[in-house]
Amino acid sequence: MTQDRPFAHQRRERLMGELRRHGTVRVRDLARLLEVSELTVRRDIAALAARGLLTKVHGGATLPTDLHPDQAPARRNHPTAASLTIGMVVPSLDYYWPRVVRGARAASAALGVQLQLRGSSYDQAEDRRQISRLIEAGQVQGLLLAPTLDGGGVDEMVDWISDLPVPTIMVERQIPHWTPSRLEWVRSDHALGLEMAVRHLHEQGHRRVGLVLSEGSPTSVHLVQGWFKACEELDLPSDFVVRQGVSLHVPGHRQIIEGILDRCRRSGITALIVHSDPDAISVAQYLTEQGIAIPDDIALVGYDDEVAHLAQPAITAVRPPKARVGRVAVEMMVSRLLEGRRRPGQRVLVLPELNLRESSVKRTEPP
C-alpha cells in the first residue's frame, strides 16, 4: 500500500480519462489497462464516486448525470457515445471547410457517434433555416455551428443560438463581444498565425511588410489583431493594410493589384502577407507577368494553405489546423453531452503552423 500511494493520483486521472472517452468503464478492463488488481480499481472508483466525479454501477462506473445527488440514478439515464447524434452546419462545402468536416467525421467515427452535416452560406437567414431543420427533425442531441457573426443582427443571432433546446459549440467562430451566455467555441488561433508570418518575414530581413485582406471574411478581424501585435513588438510600421479581394474572380483584380504594387514601391514594401490562397496566387501570377522576382523583389506569404503549394513559385503559407478544429469540436460536444452540467465550459484556441516555401525564403548561392 505504501508503494501504491504516489501513483494513486495518476492512476485515477487515467481512469477518469478513459471514462470521459467512453462514457462507461468496466473494472475488468481497467485492471488490465492499468496493470493493477480489480480490488484496486474498485477502491479507486469508490474514492472518485465519493467526490461526485463518477457513478458506481455493477461491474464498473459511468459519468454522473445531471440528477440531484440525492436521487438514485438509473442506468438508462446515462447516455453513451453510441447513442449520440451531433448536427453540424458549415457555411461552405468547397473551400476551407471540407478539412474541418473531415476532422469532425474522423472524431465521430473514433467515438462511435453519428454526425449529420448540413451546408449553409455566409447568410444568417440560411444559417437559421439549416439549424432549425436539424432541430425540428428531433434526431440531434448537440450542434456544431459556424454561423455568420458579422454585419447586422449579430446580437439577435447569438441570443437565438443561446436559446436553442440542445447544447451548441461554435466552430471557427466566437462570440464577438462579452455575453453572459455559456456558449462554447473552438477555433484556429488566426492572430497567432499572422504573427508567425510577420516574424518569419522579419527574420528574412524585411522591415517594411504589407497586409492584404479578403473582403468580408470572418477571419480578418483576428488577422488584424495579430498584425498590429507583431508589428508593435518588432517595431515595424503597421500602416500598410489593404482590405480588398484580389483573387482571379474579382472584377478588375489586375488593376487592384497594380494599385497595391504602386503603393508598395512608394512605401518601400518588400514583402506581402495575403489572405487567402486564391488572392495570394493571383498576386504571384501578376508579379511574374510583370517580371517582378519572387522572393528577391517581393516576398509573399499566403494564409489558409489550401492551394498555396500549387503556385509558381510555391507560396509560403500559414495553415490553420482545420482538421484538428473539427476533431476537437466533436470531442468537446461528446464530453459535454456525457458529463452534463458538471463539465466546465470551454473556449479553445488551436495553434496553426507556417509552411515555408520558395516565395519567402531567399535562395543562398553555393560557395
PDB file of N, CA and C in Angstrom, residues 114-196:
ATOM      1  N   GLN A 114     -22.851   9.600 -34.262  1.00  0.00           N
ATOM      2  CA  GLN A 114     -23.324   9.929 -35.599  1.00  0.00           C
ATOM      3  C   GLN A 114     -23.156  11.432 -35.838  1.00  0.00           C
ATOM      4  N   LEU A 115     -22.830  11.806 -37.076  1.00  0.00           N
ATOM      5  CA  LEU A 115     -22.685  13.211 -37.445  1.00  0.00           C
ATOM      6  C   LEU A 115     -23.601  13.516 -38.619  1.00  0.00           C
ATOM      7  N   GLN A 116     -24.496  14.476 -38.443  1.00  0.00           N
ATOM      8  CA  GLN A 116     -25.385  14.927 -39.514  1.00  0.00           C
ATOM      9  C   GLN A 116     -24.907  16.281 -39.998  1.00  0.00           C
ATOM     10  N   LEU A 117     -24.492  16.360 -41.264  1.00  0.00           N
ATOM     11  CA  LEU A 117     -23.899  17.567 -41.827  1.00  0.00           C
ATOM     12  C   LEU A 117     -24.893  18.302 -42.708  1.00  0.00           C
ATOM     13  N   ARG A 118     -24.924  19.629 -42.567  1.00  0.00           N
ATOM     14  CA  ARG A 118     -25.704  20.482 -43.456  1.00  0.00           C
ATOM     15  C   ARG A 118     -24.836  21.659 -43.897  1.00  0.00           C
ATOM     16  N   GLY A 119     -24.898  21.970 -45.187  1.00  0.00           N
ATOM     17  CA  GLY A 119     -24.190  23.119 -45.723  1.00  0.00           C
ATOM     18  C   GLY A 119     -25.091  24.338 -45.718  1.00  0.00           C
ATOM     19  N   SER A 120     -24.513  25.475 -45.404  1.00  0.00           N
ATOM     20  CA  SER A 120     -25.248  26.728 -45.422  1.00  0.00           C
ATOM     21  C   SER A 120     -24.497  27.697 -46.332  1.00  0.00           C
ATOM     22  N   SER A 121     -24.609  28.980 -46.075  1.00  0.00           N
ATOM     23  CA  SER A 121     -23.857  30.008 -46.787  1.00  0.00           C
ATOM     24  C   SER A 121     -23.544  31.097 -45.773  1.00  0.00           C
ATOM     25  N   TYR A 122     -22.830  32.103 -46.218  1.00  0.00           N
ATOM     26  CA  TYR A 122     -22.487  33.178 -45.300  1.00  0.00           C
ATOM     27  C   TYR A 122     -23.674  34.132 -45.186  1.00  0.00           C
ATOM     28  N   ASP A 123     -24.772  33.595 -44.644  1.00  0.00           N
ATOM     29  CA  ASP A 123     -26.027  34.336 -44.569  1.00  0.00           C
ATOM     30  C   ASP A 123     -26.790  33.872 -43.326  1.00  0.00           C
ATOM     31  N   GLN A 124     -27.159  34.807 -42.463  1.00  0.00           N
ATOM     32  CA  GLN A 124     -27.794  34.435 -41.206  1.00  0.00           C
ATOM     33  C   GLN A 124     -29.141  33.749 -41.409  1.00  0.00           C
ATOM     34  N   ALA A 125     -29.916  34.198 -42.394  1.00  0.00           N
ATOM     35  CA  ALA A 125     -31.228  33.590 -42.629  1.00  0.00           C
ATOM     36  C   ALA A 125     -31.076  32.128 -43.043  1.00  0.00           C
ATOM     37  N   GLU A 126     -30.090  31.851 -43.900  1.00  0.00           N
ATOM     38  CA  GLU A 126     -29.860  30.465 -44.318  1.00  0.00           C
ATOM     39  C   GLU A 126     -29.329  29.634 -43.155  1.00  0.00           C
ATOM     40  N   ASP A 127     -28.461  30.237 -42.345  1.00  0.00           N
ATOM     41  CA  ASP A 127     -27.975  29.541 -41.149  1.00  0.00           C
ATOM     42  C   ASP A 127     -29.159  29.101 -40.280  1.00  0.00           C
ATOM     43  N   ARG A 128     -30.090  30.003 -40.046  1.00  0.00           N
ATOM     44  CA  ARG A 128     -31.246  29.684 -39.197  1.00  0.00           C
ATOM     45  C   ARG A 128     -32.090  28.581 -39.806  1.00  0.00           C
ATOM     46  N   ARG A 129     -32.253  28.622 -41.122  1.00  0.00           N
ATOM     47  CA  ARG A 129     -33.051  27.568 -41.775  1.00  0.00           C
ATOM     48  C   ARG A 129     -32.429  26.202 -41.561  1.00  0.00           C
ATOM     49  N   GLN A 130     -31.135  26.093 -41.810  1.00  0.00           N
ATOM     50  CA  GLN A 130     -30.484  24.787 -41.695  1.00  0.00           C
ATOM     51  C   GLN A 130     -30.434  24.302 -40.247  1.00  0.00           C
ATOM     52  N   ILE A 131     -30.172  25.208 -39.316  1.00  0.00           N
ATOM     53  CA  ILE A 131     -30.159  24.828 -37.902  1.00  0.00           C
ATOM     54  C   ILE A 131     -31.551  24.381 -37.459  1.00  0.00           C
ATOM     55  N   SER A 132     -32.575  25.133 -37.882  1.00  0.00           N
ATOM     56  CA  SER A 132     -33.955  24.796 -37.496  1.00  0.00           C
ATOM     57  C   SER A 132     -34.362  23.439 -38.034  1.00  0.00           C
ATOM     58  N   ARG A 133     -33.915  23.104 -39.250  1.00  0.00           N
ATOM     59  CA  ARG A 133     -34.271  21.803 -39.826  1.00  0.00           C
ATOM     60  C   ARG A 133     -33.687  20.668 -39.004  1.00  0.00           C
ATOM     61  N   LEU A 134     -32.456  20.843 -38.525  1.00  0.00           N
ATOM     62  CA  LEU A 134     -31.863  19.802 -37.690  1.00  0.00           C
ATOM     63  C   LEU A 134     -32.606  19.670 -36.359  1.00  0.00           C
ATOM     64  N   ILE A 135     -32.969  20.787 -35.773  1.00  0.00           N
ATOM     65  CA  ILE A 135     -33.689  20.763 -34.500  1.00  0.00           C
ATOM     66  C   ILE A 135     -35.062  20.123 -34.668  1.00  0.00           C
ATOM     67  N   GLU A 136     -35.782  20.535 -35.715  1.00  0.00           N
ATOM     68  CA  GLU A 136     -37.151  20.040 -35.913  1.00  0.00           C
ATOM     69  C   GLU A 136     -37.195  18.550 -36.215  1.00  0.00           C
ATOM     70  N   ALA A 137     -36.114  18.006 -36.797  1.00  0.00           N
ATOM     71  CA  ALA A 137     -36.076  16.572 -37.065  1.00  0.00           C
ATOM     72  C   ALA A 137     -36.021  15.754 -35.776  1.00  0.00           C
ATOM     73  N   GLY A 138     -35.589  16.379 -34.681  1.00  0.00           N
ATOM     74  CA  GLY A 138     -35.591  15.719 -33.384  1.00  0.00           C
ATOM     75  C   GLY A 138     -34.596  14.591 -33.235  1.00  0.00           C
ATOM     76  N   GLN A 139     -33.528  14.598 -34.044  1.00  0.00           N
ATOM     77  CA  GLN A 139     -32.580  13.490 -34.011  1.00  0.00           C
ATOM     78  C   GLN A 139     -31.228  13.856 -33.408  1.00  0.00           C
ATOM     79  N   VAL A 140     -30.955  15.147 -33.227  1.00  0.00           N
ATOM     80  CA  VAL A 140     -29.634  15.553 -32.750  1.00  0.00           C
ATOM     81  C   VAL A 140     -29.700  15.958 -31.282  1.00  0.00           C
ATOM     82  N   GLN A 141     -28.628  15.598 -30.565  1.00  0.00           N
ATOM     83  CA  GLN A 141     -28.533  15.972 -29.151  1.00  0.00           C
ATOM     84  C   GLN A 141     -27.614  17.174 -28.929  1.00  0.00           C
ATOM     85  N   GLY A 142     -26.874  17.564 -29.967  1.00  0.00           N
ATOM     86  CA  GLY A 142     -25.977  18.710 -29.865  1.00  0.00           C
ATOM     87  C   GLY A 142     -25.695  19.262 -31.246  1.00  0.00           C
ATOM     88  N   LEU A 143     -25.224  20.511 -31.319  1.00  0.00           N
ATOM     89  CA  LEU A 143     -24.982  21.174 -32.598  1.00  0.00           C
ATOM     90  C   LEU A 143     -23.593  21.808 -32.625  1.00  0.00           C
ATOM     91  N   LEU A 144     -22.890  21.620 -33.741  1.00  0.00           N
ATOM     92  CA  LEU A 144     -21.640  22.317 -34.040  1.00  0.00           C
ATOM     93  C   LEU A 144     -21.960  23.335 -35.125  1.00  0.00           C
ATOM     94  N   LEU A 145     -21.754  24.610 -34.854  1.00  0.00           N
ATOM     95  CA  LEU A 145     -22.245  25.670 -35.735  1.00  0.00           C
ATOM     96  C   LEU A 145     -21.136  26.638 -36.124  1.00  0.00           C
ATOM     97  N   ALA A 146     -21.196  27.110 -37.369  1.00  0.00           N
ATOM     98  CA  ALA A 146     -20.303  28.159 -37.857  1.00  0.00           C
ATOM     99  C   ALA A 146     -21.162  29.264 -38.466  1.00  0.00           C
ATOM    100  N   PRO A 147     -21.926  29.971 -37.651  1.00  0.00           N
ATOM    101  CA  PRO A 147     -22.858  30.972 -38.171  1.00  0.00           C
ATOM    102  C   PRO A 147     -22.142  32.241 -38.610  1.00  0.00           C
ATOM    103  N   THR A 148     -22.854  33.059 -39.367  1.00  0.00           N
ATOM    104  CA  THR A 148     -22.342  34.359 -39.759  1.00  0.00           C
ATOM    105  C   THR A 148     -22.536  35.327 -38.596  1.00  0.00           C
ATOM    106  N   LEU A 149     -21.439  35.880 -38.107  1.00  0.00           N
ATOM    107  CA  LEU A 149     -21.497  36.747 -36.933  1.00  0.00           C
ATOM    108  C   LEU A 149     -20.898  38.119 -37.220  1.00  0.00           C
ATOM    109  N   ASP A 150     -21.053  38.588 -38.459  1.00  0.00           N
ATOM    110  CA  ASP A 150     -20.675  39.961 -38.766  1.00  0.00           C
ATOM    111  C   ASP A 150     -21.854  40.646 -39.448  1.00  0.00           C
ATOM    112  N   GLY A 151     -21.780  41.962 -39.586  1.00  0.00           N
ATOM    113  CA  GLY A 151     -22.899  42.705 -40.151  1.00  0.00           C
ATOM    114  C   GLY A 151     -23.989  42.923 -39.111  1.00  0.00           C
ATOM    115  N   GLY A 152     -25.178  43.221 -39.583  1.00  0.00           N
ATOM    116  CA  GLY A 152     -26.286  43.475 -38.690  1.00  0.00           C
ATOM    117  C   GLY A 152     -26.892  42.201 -38.128  1.00  0.00           C
ATOM    118  N   GLY A 153     -27.604  42.335 -37.016  1.00  0.00           N
ATOM    119  CA  GLY A 153     -28.330  41.216 -36.443  1.00  0.00           C
ATOM    120  C   GLY A 153     -27.497  40.224 -35.671  1.00  0.00           C
ATOM    121  N   VAL A 154     -26.257  40.588 -35.315  1.00  0.00           N
ATOM    122  CA  VAL A 154     -25.389  39.640 -34.613  1.00  0.00           C
ATOM    123  C   VAL A 154     -25.938  39.319 -33.228  1.00  0.00           C
ATOM    124  N   ASP A 155     -26.356  40.349 -32.496  1.00  0.00           N
ATOM    125  CA  ASP A 155     -26.873  40.118 -31.145  1.00  0.00           C
ATOM    126  C   ASP A 155     -28.082  39.194 -31.165  1.00  0.00           C
ATOM    127  N   GLU A 156     -28.964  39.423 -32.126  1.00  0.00           N
ATOM    128  CA  GLU A 156     -30.160  38.582 -32.240  1.00  0.00           C
ATOM    129  C   GLU A 156     -29.779  37.142 -32.578  1.00  0.00           C
ATOM    130  N   MET A 157     -28.765  36.983 -33.438  1.00  0.00           N
ATOM    131  CA  MET A 157     -28.328  35.639 -33.813  1.00  0.00           C
ATOM    132  C   MET A 157     -27.735  34.907 -32.613  1.00  0.00           C
ATOM    133  N   VAL A 158     -26.908  35.606 -31.837  1.00  0.00           N
ATOM    134  CA  VAL A 158     -26.297  34.991 -30.657  1.00  0.00           C
ATOM    135  C   VAL A 158     -27.373  34.603 -29.649  1.00  0.00           C
ATOM    136  N   ASP A 159     -28.340  35.492 -29.432  1.00  0.00           N
ATOM    137  CA  ASP A 159     -29.431  35.182 -28.492  1.00  0.00           C
ATOM    138  C   ASP A 159     -30.237  33.980 -28.976  1.00  0.00           C
ATOM    139  N   TRP A 160     -30.483  33.918 -30.276  1.00  0.00           N
ATOM    140  CA  TRP A 160     -31.271  32.808 -30.836  1.00  0.00           C
ATOM    141  C   TRP A 160     -30.536  31.484 -30.641  1.00  0.00           C
ATOM    142  N   ILE A 161     -29.231  31.476 -30.912  1.00  0.00           N
ATOM    143  CA  ILE A 161     -28.443  30.254 -30.735  1.00  0.00           C
ATOM    144  C   ILE A 161     -28.394  29.870 -29.257  1.00  0.00           C
ATOM    145  N   SER A 162     -28.267  30.859 -28.379  1.00  0.00           N
ATOM    146  CA  SER A 162     -28.208  30.578 -26.942  1.00  0.00           C
ATOM    147  C   SER A 162     -29.479  29.923 -26.433  1.00  0.00           C
ATOM    148  N   ASP A 163     -30.604  30.202 -27.095  1.00  0.00           N
ATOM    149  CA  ASP A 163     -31.895  29.665 -26.652  1.00  0.00           C
ATOM    150  C   ASP A 163     -32.268  28.348 -27.322  1.00  0.00           C
ATOM    151  N   LEU A 164     -31.396  27.788 -28.149  1.00  0.00           N
ATOM    152  CA  LEU A 164     -31.704  26.514 -28.793  1.00  0.00           C
ATOM    153  C   LEU A 164     -31.867  25.419 -27.738  1.00  0.00           C
ATOM    154  N   PRO A 165     -32.703  24.417 -28.013  1.00  0.00           N
ATOM    155  CA  PRO A 165     -33.002  23.401 -26.984  1.00  0.00           C
ATOM    156  C   PRO A 165     -31.925  22.344 -26.794  1.00  0.00           C
ATOM    157  N   VAL A 166     -30.842  22.406 -27.571  1.00  0.00           N
ATOM    158  CA  VAL A 166     -29.748  21.445 -27.405  1.00  0.00           C
ATOM    159  C   VAL A 166     -28.444  22.224 -27.248  1.00  0.00           C
ATOM    160  N   PRO A 167     -27.424  21.621 -26.633  1.00  0.00           N
ATOM    161  CA  PRO A 167     -26.131  22.310 -26.479  1.00  0.00           C
ATOM    162  C   PRO A 167     -25.522  22.658 -27.836  1.00  0.00           C
ATOM    163  N   THR A 168     -24.831  23.772 -27.892  1.00  0.00           N
ATOM    164  CA  THR A 168     -24.179  24.200 -29.134  1.00  0.00           C
ATOM    165  C   THR A 168     -22.724  24.554 -28.858  1.00  0.00           C
ATOM    166  N   ILE A 169     -21.891  24.328 -29.854  1.00  0.00           N
ATOM    167  CA  ILE A 169     -20.487  24.732 -29.815  1.00  0.00           C
ATOM    168  C   ILE A 169     -20.179  25.417 -31.135  1.00  0.00           C
ATOM    169  N   MET A 170     -19.610  26.620 -31.074  1.00  0.00           N
ATOM    170  CA  MET A 170     -19.187  27.349 -32.260  1.00  0.00           C
ATOM    171  C   MET A 170     -17.911  26.708 -32.821  1.00  0.00           C
ATOM    172  N   VAL A 171     -17.819  26.644 -34.146  1.00  0.00           N
ATOM    173  CA  VAL A 171     -16.642  26.090 -34.810  1.00  0.00           C
ATOM    174  C   VAL A 171     -16.044  27.168 -35.707  1.00  0.00           C
ATOM    175  N   GLU A 172     -14.782  27.482 -35.496  1.00  0.00           N
ATOM    176  CA  GLU A 172     -14.096  28.589 -36.200  1.00  0.00           C
ATOM    177  C   GLU A 172     -14.860  29.906 -36.063  1.00  0.00           C
ATOM    178  N   ARG A 173     -15.552  30.054 -34.982  1.00  0.00           N
ATOM    179  CA  ARG A 173     -16.275  31.280 -34.659  1.00  0.00           C
ATOM    180  C   ARG A 173     -16.154  31.510 -33.154  1.00  0.00           C
ATOM    181  N   GLN A 174     -16.355  32.754 -32.755  1.00  0.00           N
ATOM    182  CA  GLN A 174     -16.510  33.041 -31.337  1.00  0.00           C
ATOM    183  C   GLN A 174     -17.445  34.227 -31.197  1.00  0.00           C
ATOM    184  N   ILE A 175     -18.046  34.355 -30.030  1.00  0.00           N
ATOM    185  CA  ILE A 175     -18.946  35.465 -29.785  1.00  0.00           C
ATOM    186  C   ILE A 175     -18.147  36.755 -29.879  1.00  0.00           C
ATOM    187  N   PRO A 176     -18.606  37.741 -30.660  1.00  0.00           N
ATOM    188  CA  PRO A 176     -17.783  38.924 -30.919  1.00  0.00           C
ATOM    189  C   PRO A 176     -17.659  39.895 -29.759  1.00  0.00           C
ATOM    190  N   HIS A 177     -18.393  39.689 -28.679  1.00  0.00           N
ATOM    191  CA  HIS A 177     -18.321  40.593 -27.541  1.00  0.00           C
ATOM    192  C   HIS A 177     -18.698  39.818 -26.284  1.00  0.00           C
ATOM    193  N   TRP A 178     -18.540  40.470 -25.130  1.00  0.00           N
ATOM    194  CA  TRP A 178     -18.863  39.788 -23.876  1.00  0.00           C
ATOM    195  C   TRP A 178     -20.348  39.478 -23.820  1.00  0.00           C
ATOM    196  N   THR A 179     -20.644  38.317 -23.274  1.00  0.00           N
ATOM    197  CA  THR A 179     -22.032  37.917 -23.092  1.00  0.00           C
ATOM    198  C   THR A 179     -22.096  36.951 -21.916  1.00  0.00           C
ATOM    199  N   PRO A 180     -23.174  36.983 -21.146  1.00  0.00           N
ATOM    200  CA  PRO A 180     -23.303  36.019 -20.052  1.00  0.00           C
ATOM    201  C   PRO A 180     -23.611  34.611 -20.545  1.00  0.00           C
ATOM    202  N   SER A 181     -23.826  34.449 -21.840  1.00  0.00           N
ATOM    203  CA  SER A 181     -24.143  33.130 -22.384  1.00  0.00           C
ATOM    204  C   SER A 181     -23.004  32.155 -22.129  1.00  0.00           C
ATOM    205  N   ARG A 182     -23.356  30.885 -21.959  1.00  0.00           N
ATOM    206  CA  ARG A 182     -22.360  29.834 -21.744  1.00  0.00           C
ATOM    207  C   ARG A 182     -21.929  29.199 -23.071  1.00  0.00           C
ATOM    208  N   LEU A 183     -22.171  29.878 -24.163  1.00  0.00           N
ATOM    209  CA  LEU A 183     -21.791  29.341 -25.470  1.00  0.00           C
ATOM    210  C   LEU A 183     -20.295  29.031 -25.502  1.00  0.00           C
ATOM    211  N   GLU A 184     -19.970  27.876 -26.038  1.00  0.00           N
ATOM    212  CA  GLU A 184     -18.579  27.447 -26.150  1.00  0.00           C
ATOM    213  C   GLU A 184     -18.109  27.588 -27.590  1.00  0.00           C
ATOM    214  N   TRP A 185     -16.785  27.607 -27.765  1.00  0.00           N
ATOM    215  CA  TRP A 185     -16.267  27.630 -29.121  1.00  0.00           C
ATOM    216  C   TRP A 185     -14.888  26.986 -29.186  1.00  0.00           C
ATOM    217  N   VAL A 186     -14.535  26.579 -30.411  1.00  0.00           N
ATOM    218  CA  VAL A 186     -13.188  26.108 -30.712  1.00  0.00           C
ATOM    219  C   VAL A 186     -12.831  26.674 -32.078  1.00  0.00           C
ATOM    220  N   ARG A 187     -11.672  27.284 -32.175  1.00  0.00           N
ATOM    221  CA  ARG A 187     -11.274  27.870 -33.446  1.00  0.00           C
ATOM    222  C   ARG A 187      -9.761  27.911 -33.562  1.00  0.00           C
ATOM    223  N   SER A 188      -9.288  28.151 -34.775  1.00  0.00           N
ATOM    224  CA  SER A 188      -7.865  28.343 -35.018  1.00  0.00           C
ATOM    225  C   SER A 188      -7.426  29.681 -34.423  1.00  0.00           C
ATOM    226  N   ASP A 189      -6.214  29.720 -33.932  1.00  0.00           N
ATOM    227  CA  ASP A 189      -5.667  30.971 -33.408  1.00  0.00           C
ATOM    228  C   ASP A 189      -5.089  31.765 -34.571  1.00  0.00           C
ATOM    229  N   HIS A 190      -5.985  32.438 -35.325  1.00  0.00           N
ATOM    230  CA  HIS A 190      -5.564  33.154 -36.530  1.00  0.00           C
ATOM    231  C   HIS A 190      -4.638  34.324 -36.204  1.00  0.00           C
ATOM    232  N   ALA A 191      -4.861  34.974 -35.074  1.00  0.00           N
ATOM    233  CA  ALA A 191      -3.981  36.086 -34.708  1.00  0.00           C
ATOM    234  C   ALA A 191      -2.539  35.596 -34.556  1.00  0.00           C
ATOM    235  N   LEU A 192      -2.363  34.457 -33.907  1.00  0.00           N
ATOM    236  CA  LEU A 192      -1.025  33.889 -33.768  1.00  0.00           C
ATOM    237  C   LEU A 192      -0.476  33.490 -35.130  1.00  0.00           C
ATOM    238  N   GLY A 193      -1.326  32.955 -36.011  1.00  0.00           N
ATOM    239  CA  GLY A 193      -0.874  32.589 -37.344  1.00  0.00           C
ATOM    240  C   GLY A 193      -0.312  33.782 -38.098  1.00  0.00           C
ATOM    241  N   LEU A 194      -0.978  34.933 -37.997  1.00  0.00           N
ATOM    242  CA  LEU A 194      -0.490  36.132 -38.665  1.00  0.00           C
ATOM    243  C   LEU A 194       0.817  36.604 -38.030  1.00  0.00           C
ATOM    244  N   GLU A 195       0.901  36.507 -36.708  1.00  0.00           N
ATOM    245  CA  GLU A 195       2.161  36.851 -36.040  1.00  0.00           C
ATOM    246  C   GLU A 195       3.304  35.985 -36.560  1.00  0.00           C
ATOM    247  N   MET A 196       3.045  34.707 -36.749  1.00  0.00           N
ATOM    248  CA  MET A 196       4.077  33.802 -37.252  1.00  0.00           C
ATOM    249  C   MET A 196       4.567  34.259 -38.613  1.00  0.00           C
TER     250      MET A 196
END
